[in-house]
Coordinates of C-alpha atoms and ligand atoms in Angstrom, one line a residue:
M1 CA 111.4 87.4 101.7
E2 CA 112.5 88.6 98.3
K3 CA 109.9 90.6 96.4
A4 CA 109.1 89.9 92.7
W5 CA 106.4 91.1 90.3
W6 CA 105.5 87.5 89.5
K7 CA 104.8 86.9 93.1
E8 CA 102.4 89.8 93.1
S9 CA 100.6 88.9 89.9
V10 CA 97.4 87.1 89.2
V11 CA 97.4 84.9 86.1
Y12 CA 94.4 84.1 83.9
Q13 CA 94.4 81.0 81.7
I14 CA 92.9 81.2 78.2
Y15 CA 92.1 78.0 76.3
P16 CA 92.0 79.7 72.9
R17 CA 89.8 77.1 71.2
S18 CA 87.0 77.9 73.6
F19 CA 87.4 81.5 74.5
C20 CA 86.0 83.7 71.7
D21 CA 85.4 83.0 68.0
S22 CA 85.8 86.1 65.8
N23 CA 85.0 84.7 62.3
G24 CA 82.1 82.3 62.8
D25 CA 83.9 79.0 62.2
G26 CA 83.0 77.8 65.7
I27 CA 86.6 77.8 66.9
G28 CA 88.0 80.4 69.2
D29 CA 90.9 82.4 67.8
L30 CA 93.5 85.1 68.4
N31 CA 91.4 88.0 67.1
G32 CA 88.7 86.8 69.5
I33 CA 91.1 87.0 72.4
T34 CA 92.3 90.5 71.3
G35 CA 88.7 91.6 71.3
K36 CA 88.3 90.5 74.9
L37 CA 91.4 92.0 76.4
D38 CA 89.4 94.9 77.7
Y39 CA 87.3 92.4 79.7
L40 CA 90.4 91.0 81.3
K41 CA 91.7 94.4 82.0
E42 CA 88.4 95.1 83.8
L43 CA 88.8 91.9 85.8
G44 CA 92.2 93.2 86.8
I45 CA 94.5 90.3 86.0
D46 CA 98.2 90.9 85.3
V47 CA 99.2 87.9 83.1
I48 CA 97.6 85.7 80.5
W49 CA 98.7 82.1 80.2
L50 CA 97.8 81.1 76.7
S51 CA 97.3 77.4 76.1
P52 CA 99.1 76.4 72.9
V53 CA 98.4 78.5 69.7
Y54 CA 101.2 76.9 67.6
Q55 CA 100.6 74.9 64.4
S56 CA 99.2 71.6 65.3
P57 CA 97.2 68.7 63.8
N58 CA 95.1 68.9 67.0
D59 CA 95.2 65.3 68.1
D60 CA 95.4 66.8 71.6
N61 CA 94.1 70.3 70.9
G62 CA 97.4 72.0 70.3
Y63 CA 99.5 70.0 72.8
D64 CA 100.9 68.2 69.7
I65 CA 103.0 70.8 67.9
S66 CA 104.2 70.5 64.3
D67 CA 105.8 74.0 64.1
Y68 CA 106.8 76.0 67.2
K69 CA 107.3 79.2 65.2
A70 CA 104.0 79.2 63.4
V71 CA 100.4 80.0 64.5
M72 CA 97.7 77.3 64.1
A73 CA 95.8 78.3 61.0
E74 CA 92.4 77.9 62.7
F75 CA 93.5 80.5 65.3
G76 CA 94.8 83.1 62.8
T77 CA 98.1 84.4 61.6
M78 CA 101.4 85.6 63.1
E79 CA 100.2 89.1 62.4
D80 CA 97.1 88.4 64.5
Y81 CA 99.4 87.1 67.2
D82 CA 101.6 90.2 67.2
R83 CA 98.5 92.4 67.3
M84 CA 97.2 90.5 70.3
L85 CA 100.6 90.8 72.1
G86 CA 100.9 94.5 71.3
R87 CA 97.4 95.3 72.5
A88 CA 97.9 93.2 75.7
H89 CA 101.1 95.1 76.5
E90 CA 99.4 98.5 75.9
L91 CA 96.9 97.4 78.6
G92 CA 99.7 96.4 80.9
I93 CA 98.9 92.7 80.5
K94 CA 101.7 90.2 80.1
I95 CA 101.6 87.0 77.9
M96 CA 102.9 83.7 79.0
M97 CA 103.2 81.0 76.4
D98 CA 102.6 77.3 76.8
L99 CA 105.9 75.5 76.2
V100 CA 105.3 71.9 75.1
V101 CA 108.7 70.3 74.7
N102 CA 108.4 66.9 76.3
H103 CA 107.1 65.8 72.9
T104 CA 106.2 67.2 69.5
S105 CA 103.6 66.1 67.0
D106 CA 104.4 63.2 64.8
E107 CA 103.9 65.7 62.0
H108 CA 106.8 67.9 63.1
P109 CA 109.6 67.9 60.5
W110 CA 112.0 66.6 63.1
F111 CA 109.9 63.5 63.6
I112 CA 109.2 63.0 59.9
E113 CA 113.0 63.0 59.3
S114 CA 113.6 60.9 62.4
R115 CA 111.3 58.1 61.3
S116 CA 112.6 58.1 57.8
S117 CA 115.7 56.0 58.4
K118 CA 117.9 54.7 61.3
D119 CA 120.9 56.8 60.2
N120 CA 119.0 60.1 59.6
A121 CA 120.5 63.1 61.4
Y122 CA 117.3 63.5 63.4
R123 CA 117.0 59.8 64.4
D124 CA 118.3 60.5 67.9
Y125 CA 115.9 63.5 68.4
Y126 CA 113.4 60.9 69.6
I127 CA 113.5 57.7 71.7
W128 CA 113.7 54.7 69.4
K129 CA 114.2 51.1 70.6
D130 CA 114.1 47.6 69.3
G131 CA 111.3 45.3 70.5
R132 CA 111.7 42.7 73.2
D133 CA 110.7 39.2 72.1
G134 CA 108.7 40.6 69.3
K135 CA 106.8 43.0 71.6
E136 CA 107.2 46.5 73.0
P137 CA 110.6 47.4 74.5
N138 CA 109.0 47.6 78.0
N139 CA 105.6 47.5 79.7
W140 CA 105.0 51.3 80.0
G141 CA 101.5 52.5 79.4
A142 CA 100.7 55.9 77.8
C143 CA 98.7 58.6 79.6
F144 CA 96.0 58.4 76.9
G145 CA 95.7 54.6 76.9
G146 CA 97.5 51.7 75.4
S147 CA 101.2 51.0 75.3
A148 CA 103.6 54.0 75.4
W149 CA 105.4 52.4 72.4
E150 CA 104.4 52.5 68.8
Y151 CA 105.9 50.2 66.2
D152 CA 107.1 51.8 63.0
E153 CA 107.1 49.5 60.1
K154 CA 109.6 51.5 58.0
T155 CA 112.6 51.0 60.3
K156 CA 111.3 48.1 62.4
Q157 CA 111.7 49.9 65.8
Y158 CA 109.4 51.4 68.4
Y159 CA 109.2 55.0 69.4
L160 CA 108.2 56.2 72.8
H161 CA 105.1 58.4 73.4
L162 CA 104.0 59.0 77.0
F163 CA 100.8 60.6 75.6
S164 CA 99.1 59.8 72.3
T165 CA 100.7 58.0 69.4
K166 CA 100.8 61.3 67.7
Q167 CA 102.9 62.8 70.5
P168 CA 106.4 61.2 70.2
D169 CA 108.7 62.1 73.2
L170 CA 111.8 64.2 72.4
N171 CA 115.1 62.8 73.5
W172 CA 116.4 65.3 76.0
E173 CA 119.6 63.4 76.4
N174 CA 120.6 64.7 73.0
P175 CA 122.3 68.1 73.3
L176 CA 121.1 69.0 69.8
V177 CA 117.5 68.7 71.0
R178 CA 118.1 70.9 74.0
K179 CA 119.8 73.5 71.7
E180 CA 116.8 73.5 69.3
V181 CA 114.4 74.0 72.2
F182 CA 116.5 76.8 73.8
D183 CA 116.9 78.6 70.4
M184 CA 113.1 78.4 69.8
M185 CA 112.4 79.8 73.3
T186 CA 114.9 82.6 72.6
W187 CA 113.0 83.4 69.4
W188 CA 109.8 83.9 71.3
C189 CA 111.4 85.9 74.1
D190 CA 112.9 88.2 71.5
K191 CA 109.4 88.7 70.1
G192 CA 108.6 90.2 73.5
I193 CA 106.6 87.5 75.3
D194 CA 106.7 87.5 79.1
G195 CA 107.0 83.9 80.3
F196 CA 106.4 80.2 79.9
R197 CA 104.1 77.6 81.4
M198 CA 106.0 74.4 80.8
D199 CA 103.9 71.4 79.9
V200 CA 104.7 68.1 81.8
I201 CA 108.2 69.4 82.3
S202 CA 108.8 66.9 85.1
L203 CA 108.8 64.1 82.5
I204 CA 111.7 65.2 80.2
S205 CA 114.4 63.1 81.9
K206 CA 113.5 59.4 81.4
T207 CA 114.6 56.7 83.8
P208 CA 117.9 55.4 82.5
G209 CA 117.6 52.0 80.9
L210 CA 113.8 52.5 80.6
P211 CA 113.0 49.6 83.1
D212 CA 109.6 48.0 83.4
G213 CA 107.2 49.9 85.7
R214 CA 104.7 48.6 88.3
V215 CA 101.7 47.2 86.6
G216 CA 98.4 49.0 87.4
K217 CA 94.7 48.2 86.7
S218 CA 95.0 49.0 83.0
G219 CA 97.5 46.1 82.6
Y220 CA 100.3 48.5 81.7
G221 CA 103.4 49.5 83.7
D222 CA 103.9 53.0 85.2
P223 CA 106.6 54.9 83.2
G224 CA 107.5 56.5 86.5
C225 CA 109.8 59.0 84.8
A226 CA 108.6 62.1 86.8
N227 CA 111.5 64.0 88.3
G228 CA 114.1 61.9 86.4
P229 CA 117.8 62.0 87.3
R230 CA 118.7 64.8 84.8
V231 CA 115.6 67.0 85.0
H232 CA 117.2 69.7 87.3
E233 CA 120.4 69.7 85.2
F234 CA 118.4 70.3 82.1
L235 CA 116.3 73.1 83.7
K236 CA 119.5 74.8 85.1
E237 CA 120.9 74.7 81.6
M238 CA 117.6 76.2 80.2
N239 CA 117.8 78.8 82.9
R240 CA 121.4 79.7 82.0
E241 CA 120.9 79.7 78.2
V242 CA 117.5 81.4 78.1
L243 CA 115.4 82.3 81.1
S244 CA 118.1 84.3 83.0
K245 CA 118.5 86.6 80.0
Y246 CA 115.0 87.9 80.3
D247 CA 112.6 89.1 83.0
L248 CA 110.0 86.3 82.8
I249 CA 107.4 84.4 84.8
T250 CA 107.8 80.7 84.6
V251 CA 105.8 77.8 86.0
G252 CA 106.5 74.1 85.4
E253 CA 103.6 71.6 85.2
C254 CA 105.0 68.9 87.4
S255 CA 103.0 65.7 87.7
G256 CA 104.4 63.5 90.4
V257 CA 106.2 66.4 92.1
T258 CA 106.8 66.3 95.9
V259 CA 107.5 69.2 98.2
E260 CA 111.1 68.2 98.3
E261 CA 111.4 68.2 94.5
A262 CA 109.5 71.5 94.3
K263 CA 112.1 73.1 96.4
K264 CA 114.6 72.4 93.6
Y265 CA 112.4 73.2 90.6
A266 CA 111.2 76.5 92.2
S267 CA 114.0 77.3 94.5
S268 CA 114.3 80.9 95.6
A269 CA 117.9 80.7 94.3
G270 CA 116.2 81.3 90.9
D271 CA 118.3 78.9 88.9
E272 CA 115.4 76.8 87.5
L273 CA 111.8 78.0 87.5
N274 CA 109.7 80.5 89.5
M275 CA 107.1 77.9 90.6
V276 CA 105.5 74.6 89.8
F277 CA 102.0 73.3 89.4
Q278 CA 101.8 70.4 91.9
F279 CA 99.0 67.8 91.7
E280 CA 98.6 66.5 95.3
H281 CA 95.3 68.4 95.9
M282 CA 94.0 67.3 92.5
D283 CA 94.8 63.7 93.2
L284 CA 92.8 63.6 96.4
D285 CA 89.7 62.2 94.6
G286 CA 91.8 59.9 92.4
G287 CA 92.1 56.2 93.0
E288 CA 93.1 52.9 91.6
S289 CA 91.6 53.5 88.2
F290 CA 93.4 56.9 88.0
K291 CA 90.9 59.7 88.2
W292 CA 87.9 57.7 87.0
N293 CA 85.7 57.4 90.1
H294 CA 83.2 59.3 92.2
K295 CA 85.3 59.8 95.2
K296 CA 84.9 63.2 96.9
I297 CA 87.7 65.4 98.1
R298 CA 87.7 65.3 101.9
L299 CA 88.1 68.8 103.5
T300 CA 90.5 67.6 106.2
E301 CA 92.8 66.0 103.6
L302 CA 92.6 69.0 101.4
K303 CA 93.6 71.3 104.3
Q304 CA 96.5 69.0 105.2
V305 CA 97.8 69.0 101.6
M306 CA 97.4 72.7 100.9
S307 CA 98.9 73.6 104.3
K308 CA 101.9 71.3 103.8
W309 CA 102.7 73.1 100.5
Q310 CA 102.1 76.5 102.1
T311 CA 104.4 76.0 105.1
E312 CA 107.1 73.9 103.6
L313 CA 107.8 76.1 100.6
E314 CA 107.8 79.2 102.9
G315 CA 111.0 81.2 102.2
K316 CA 112.5 78.4 100.2
A317 CA 110.4 78.3 97.0
W318 CA 107.1 79.7 95.7
N319 CA 103.7 78.2 95.3
S320 CA 101.3 78.5 92.4
L321 CA 97.6 78.4 93.5
Y322 CA 95.0 76.8 91.3
W323 CA 91.6 75.0 91.5
C324 CA 90.9 74.8 87.7
N325 CA 92.6 74.5 84.4
H326 CA 91.9 72.9 81.0
D327 CA 92.7 69.4 82.3
Q328 CA 90.4 69.4 85.3
P329 CA 86.6 69.4 85.7
R330 CA 85.1 72.6 87.1
M331 CA 86.0 72.9 90.8
L332 CA 82.7 74.4 91.6
S333 CA 81.0 71.1 90.6
R334 CA 83.7 69.1 92.3
L335 CA 84.3 70.7 95.7
G336 CA 81.8 73.5 95.7
N337 CA 78.0 73.3 95.2
D338 CA 76.7 74.0 91.7
S339 CA 73.0 73.9 92.6
S340 CA 71.3 77.2 91.9
L341 CA 70.9 77.9 95.6
Y342 CA 74.6 77.8 96.5
R343 CA 76.4 78.2 93.2
E344 CA 77.5 81.8 93.5
R345 CA 78.1 81.6 97.2
S346 CA 80.3 78.5 96.9
A347 CA 82.2 80.0 93.9
K348 CA 83.1 83.0 96.0
L349 CA 84.1 80.7 98.9
L350 CA 86.5 78.8 96.7
G351 CA 87.9 82.0 95.3
T352 CA 88.5 83.4 98.8
C353 CA 90.0 80.2 100.2
L354 CA 92.6 80.1 97.4
H355 CA 93.3 83.7 96.7
M356 CA 94.1 84.6 100.3
M357 CA 96.9 81.9 100.4
Q358 CA 100.6 82.5 99.7
G359 CA 101.5 82.0 96.1
T360 CA 100.6 83.2 92.6
P361 CA 96.9 82.6 91.9
Y362 CA 95.7 81.2 88.5
I363 CA 92.1 81.8 87.3
Y364 CA 90.9 79.5 84.5
Q365 CA 88.5 81.1 82.0
G366 CA 84.9 81.1 83.3
E367 CA 86.0 80.4 86.9
E368 CA 85.4 84.1 87.5
L369 CA 81.8 83.6 86.5
G370 CA 81.2 80.4 88.4
M371 CA 80.9 78.2 85.3
T372 CA 80.0 74.6 86.0
N373 CA 80.5 71.1 84.6
Y374 CA 78.5 70.2 81.5
P375 CA 75.5 67.9 81.7
F376 CA 76.7 65.2 79.3
T377 CA 74.1 62.8 78.0
S378 CA 76.0 60.9 75.3
L379 CA 79.5 59.8 74.3
E380 CA 79.2 61.8 71.1
E381 CA 79.3 65.0 73.0
F382 CA 82.9 64.3 74.1
R383 CA 85.8 65.8 72.1
D384 CA 88.7 65.0 74.4
I385 CA 91.1 62.2 73.5
E386 CA 91.8 61.3 77.1
S387 CA 88.1 60.7 78.0
I388 CA 87.2 58.9 74.8
N389 CA 90.3 56.6 74.9
A390 CA 89.8 55.9 78.6
Y391 CA 86.1 55.0 78.0
H392 CA 87.0 52.5 75.3
E393 CA 89.9 51.0 77.0
L394 CA 88.3 50.4 80.4
T395 CA 84.9 49.3 79.1
E396 CA 86.3 47.1 76.4
K397 CA 88.6 45.3 78.8
G398 CA 85.6 44.8 81.1
I399 CA 87.4 46.8 83.9
V400 CA 84.5 49.3 84.4
P401 CA 80.9 48.8 83.2
P402 CA 79.9 51.3 80.4
E403 CA 77.3 53.2 82.4
E404 CA 79.6 53.6 85.3
M405 CA 82.5 54.8 83.1
F406 CA 80.2 57.2 81.3
D407 CA 79.4 58.8 84.7
Y408 CA 83.1 59.0 85.5
I409 CA 84.1 60.8 82.4
S410 CA 81.0 63.1 82.7
Y411 CA 82.1 64.1 86.2
K412 CA 85.9 64.2 85.8
G413 CA 86.5 64.6 82.0
R414 CA 88.5 67.5 80.7
D415 CA 85.8 68.6 78.4
N416 CA 83.9 70.1 81.4
A417 CA 86.5 72.9 81.4
R418 CA 86.5 73.2 77.6
T419 CA 82.9 74.2 76.8
P420 CA 82.8 77.7 75.3
M421 CA 83.2 80.7 77.5
Q422 CA 79.8 82.2 78.3
W423 CA 79.8 85.8 77.3
D424 CA 76.1 86.7 77.1
D425 CA 72.6 85.2 76.7
S426 CA 72.5 85.3 72.9
P427 CA 72.7 82.0 71.0
S428 CA 75.9 80.0 71.6
A429 CA 76.5 82.3 74.6
G430 CA 78.0 84.9 72.4
F431 CA 81.0 82.6 71.8
T432 CA 80.4 82.2 68.1
S433 CA 78.0 83.2 65.4
G434 CA 78.5 79.7 63.9
T435 CA 78.3 76.2 65.3
P436 CA 80.7 75.8 68.2
W437 CA 83.2 72.9 68.0
I438 CA 82.0 71.7 71.4
A439 CA 78.6 72.2 72.9
V440 CA 77.8 75.3 75.0
N441 CA 76.7 74.6 78.5
P442 CA 72.9 75.1 78.5
N443 CA 73.1 77.2 81.7
Y444 CA 74.6 80.2 79.7
K445 CA 71.3 82.2 80.0
E446 CA 71.8 82.4 83.8
I447 CA 75.6 82.3 83.9
N448 CA 77.3 84.8 81.6
A449 CA 79.8 87.6 81.7
K450 CA 77.3 90.3 80.5
E451 CA 74.9 89.7 83.3
Q452 CA 77.6 89.5 85.9
M453 CA 79.4 92.6 84.9
A454 CA 76.2 94.5 85.3
R455 CA 75.5 93.1 88.8
E456 CA 77.3 94.3 91.9
D457 CA 77.1 91.1 93.9
S458 CA 78.1 88.7 91.0
V459 CA 81.0 86.2 91.1
F460 CA 82.8 88.4 88.5
R461 CA 82.7 91.4 90.8
Y462 CA 83.8 89.3 93.7
Y463 CA 86.9 88.0 91.8
Q464 CA 87.6 91.5 90.7
K465 CA 87.7 92.5 94.4
L466 CA 89.9 89.5 95.4
I467 CA 92.5 90.6 92.7
K468 CA 92.3 94.2 93.9
L469 CA 92.8 93.3 97.5
R470 CA 96.0 91.5 96.6
R471 CA 97.3 94.7 95.2
E472 CA 96.4 96.7 98.3
H473 CA 97.6 94.4 101.1
E474 CA 101.1 93.0 101.1
I475 CA 100.1 90.5 103.7
I476 CA 98.1 88.6 101.1
V477 CA 101.2 88.2 98.9
Y478 CA 104.0 87.9 101.4
G479 CA 102.5 87.0 104.8
D480 CA 103.3 83.5 106.2
Y481 CA 100.5 80.9 106.6
R482 CA 99.3 78.9 109.5
L483 CA 96.4 76.4 109.5
L484 CA 93.9 76.6 112.4
L485 CA 91.3 74.0 113.4
P486 CA 93.1 71.2 111.3
D487 CA 90.5 68.6 112.5
S488 CA 87.4 70.4 111.5
G489 CA 85.6 68.6 108.7
E490 CA 83.4 71.7 108.0
L491 CA 85.6 74.8 108.3
Y492 CA 88.8 75.8 106.5
V493 CA 90.4 78.4 108.8
Y494 CA 93.9 79.8 108.4
M495 CA 95.9 82.8 109.4
R496 CA 98.4 84.9 107.5
S497 CA 100.9 87.0 109.4
L498 CA 103.2 89.8 108.3
G499 CA 104.9 92.0 110.9
E500 CA 102.2 93.0 113.4
Q501 CA 99.4 92.3 111.0
R502 CA 97.2 89.2 110.9
L503 CA 94.8 88.1 108.2
L504 CA 92.2 85.6 109.3
V505 CA 90.4 83.5 106.6
V506 CA 87.3 81.6 107.5
C507 CA 85.4 79.3 105.1
N508 CA 82.4 77.1 105.8
F509 CA 82.6 74.3 103.2
T510 CA 79.2 72.9 104.1
E511 CA 75.5 73.5 103.4
Q512 CA 74.9 73.7 107.2
E513 CA 75.2 76.6 109.6
T514 CA 78.4 76.0 111.5
A515 CA 79.6 77.4 114.8
Y516 CA 83.0 79.1 114.8
Q517 CA 85.2 80.2 117.7
M518 CA 87.8 82.9 117.2
P519 CA 91.4 82.0 118.3
D520 CA 92.3 83.7 121.6
E521 CA 95.3 85.5 120.1
L522 CA 93.0 87.7 118.1
E523 CA 91.3 90.5 120.0
S524 CA 87.7 90.7 119.0
G525 CA 86.2 93.8 117.6
K526 CA 89.4 95.1 116.1
G527 CA 89.3 93.2 112.9
R528 CA 88.2 94.7 109.6
V529 CA 86.4 92.5 107.1
L530 CA 88.2 92.8 103.8
I531 CA 85.8 90.6 101.9
S532 CA 82.8 88.4 102.7
N533 CA 80.3 86.6 100.6
Y534 CA 77.5 87.5 103.0
D535 CA 78.0 91.2 103.4
R536 CA 79.3 90.6 106.9
E537 CA 80.7 93.7 108.6
T538 CA 82.3 92.1 111.7
L539 CA 83.2 88.7 112.8
E540 CA 82.2 88.1 116.4
P541 CA 84.5 85.9 118.7
S542 CA 81.8 83.3 118.6
A543 CA 79.9 83.3 115.4
T544 CA 77.6 81.1 113.4
L545 CA 78.6 80.8 109.8
A546 CA 75.9 80.5 107.2
P547 CA 76.1 77.7 104.5
Y548 CA 79.2 78.3 102.3
E549 CA 79.9 81.5 104.1
C550 CA 83.5 82.9 104.0
A551 CA 85.3 86.0 105.2
A552 CA 88.8 87.4 105.3
V553 CA 89.4 89.7 108.3
L554 CA 92.4 91.9 108.8
Y555 CA 93.8 92.7 112.3
G556 CA 96.2 95.4 113.0
Ligands
GLC1 C1 99.6 68.5 79.9 C2 98.6 69.3 79.3 C3 97.5 68.5 78.8 C4 98.1 67.6 77.7 C5 99.3 66.9 78.2 C6 100.1 66.4 77.0 O1 99.2 67.7 81.0 O2 98.1 70.2 80.3 O3 96.4 69.2 78.3 O4 97.2 66.7 77.2 O5 100.2 67.7 78.9 O6 100.8 67.5 76.4
CA2 CA1 87.4 81.2 64.6

């Protein structure tokens, strides 16, 4: 297998609004990030993925961009950005920018021009259509509720927005749009950035003719434009025009991606992207009303999905590995156990299970501390457009009763990941000296970076070790993967192999003691425990694993 630095790296995602506030206005900012780079150096990560810091009216917290070459005023200035980039590079940390080019803000100058008249030079930068029988051009629903079409009085046509009405979709069929995007990317690359995380990049090529989609519970049709007919052509062009000219790390956020599609997006031929974020494991607790339910992820299904991606991309493409990001609730509260008894243990188990797989691991801010979901008690505590819109839409239509819907958004809502980073036990968890834009999780007195950095057996120290091990053992990066005990509903056991070496990873995902039997092919006694959340020194051929116990054992 071909070696590459981005295969050997660990990425840390920063959601700037919630990371660190340097000036007391309650909003995280660039100088706040610069001040915490030493912390990230100490953790040992290689790359930062920075959620959007561009100028934005913040309808969707920066994922609605009104100027791609300016910094959001709340976050600071371009000088602050350059200082952050320079300091990161001094520390050997790379910076990956979030590239949001499926849509812009409706306040972007291109859209302001585009909506001004039908014959404006920018009209065709977006997707405009006449209505059908006095209604929307088709039945598509938007991801944040309502129709995907918005009527514009001025020119009496509708524009497409797969997300909020303030996020009009760019028309990638137009070569001028592609050129603008590629020029903008080149501008950032010339500034010295190290890569891109590409927002909903699987949606840029719309289904030709924009046909009606299958109607779901919300009453709207599914746009179904993931992996559209020209998406690979567009990404190959982007690769030729921009990516191939620099040494970058690239990951595409690809909702609706299948293993077969991923082999094209992230092909080892290197003519599109390095890797994708797939969603199959995130969708395991989804259902008819999208993600709004209380379904639990079943371990056997999780193993089957993860293993499919591990084995099918082997040698053909490259995996990204993630449990958490700014769009997901905290995995510790979803698949682990966030009660005080098992919180740290299960956080370490989740880390081990993911970081020992093949692929590039992503850590979301606070995951390395075992941060948990927020205990919401009222709708007023929510800030996220997705949760707020979904609550109103589903309750007002009588599809889900209000109390039930409140429970769903509390459990699955994106704000769970967006509460401020917990730095210490001072007021507002050391995130701000002012009033935070979103409430701090009340558990910050127990869960915070300061306490964990000072304690040898903390989750922070454990993640630090996971990252270090990846550097010391090639088998963790390049070894192949095989699932053992596929039918066990309690244990996740897998084996990595590289040459003569074997790495056995054993995780007990339950609160119960669970019996474990070593596969015959591994000679007992010769294994060396690389990491364990129970200070285990050896793994006997027949062992009883404690609740949430995990271990990675190296043979040969
Ligand atoms: C992606 C982002 C999400 C955003 C959406 C629209 O899924 O991760 O936060 O709301 O795209 O840009
Ligand atoms: Ca601030």
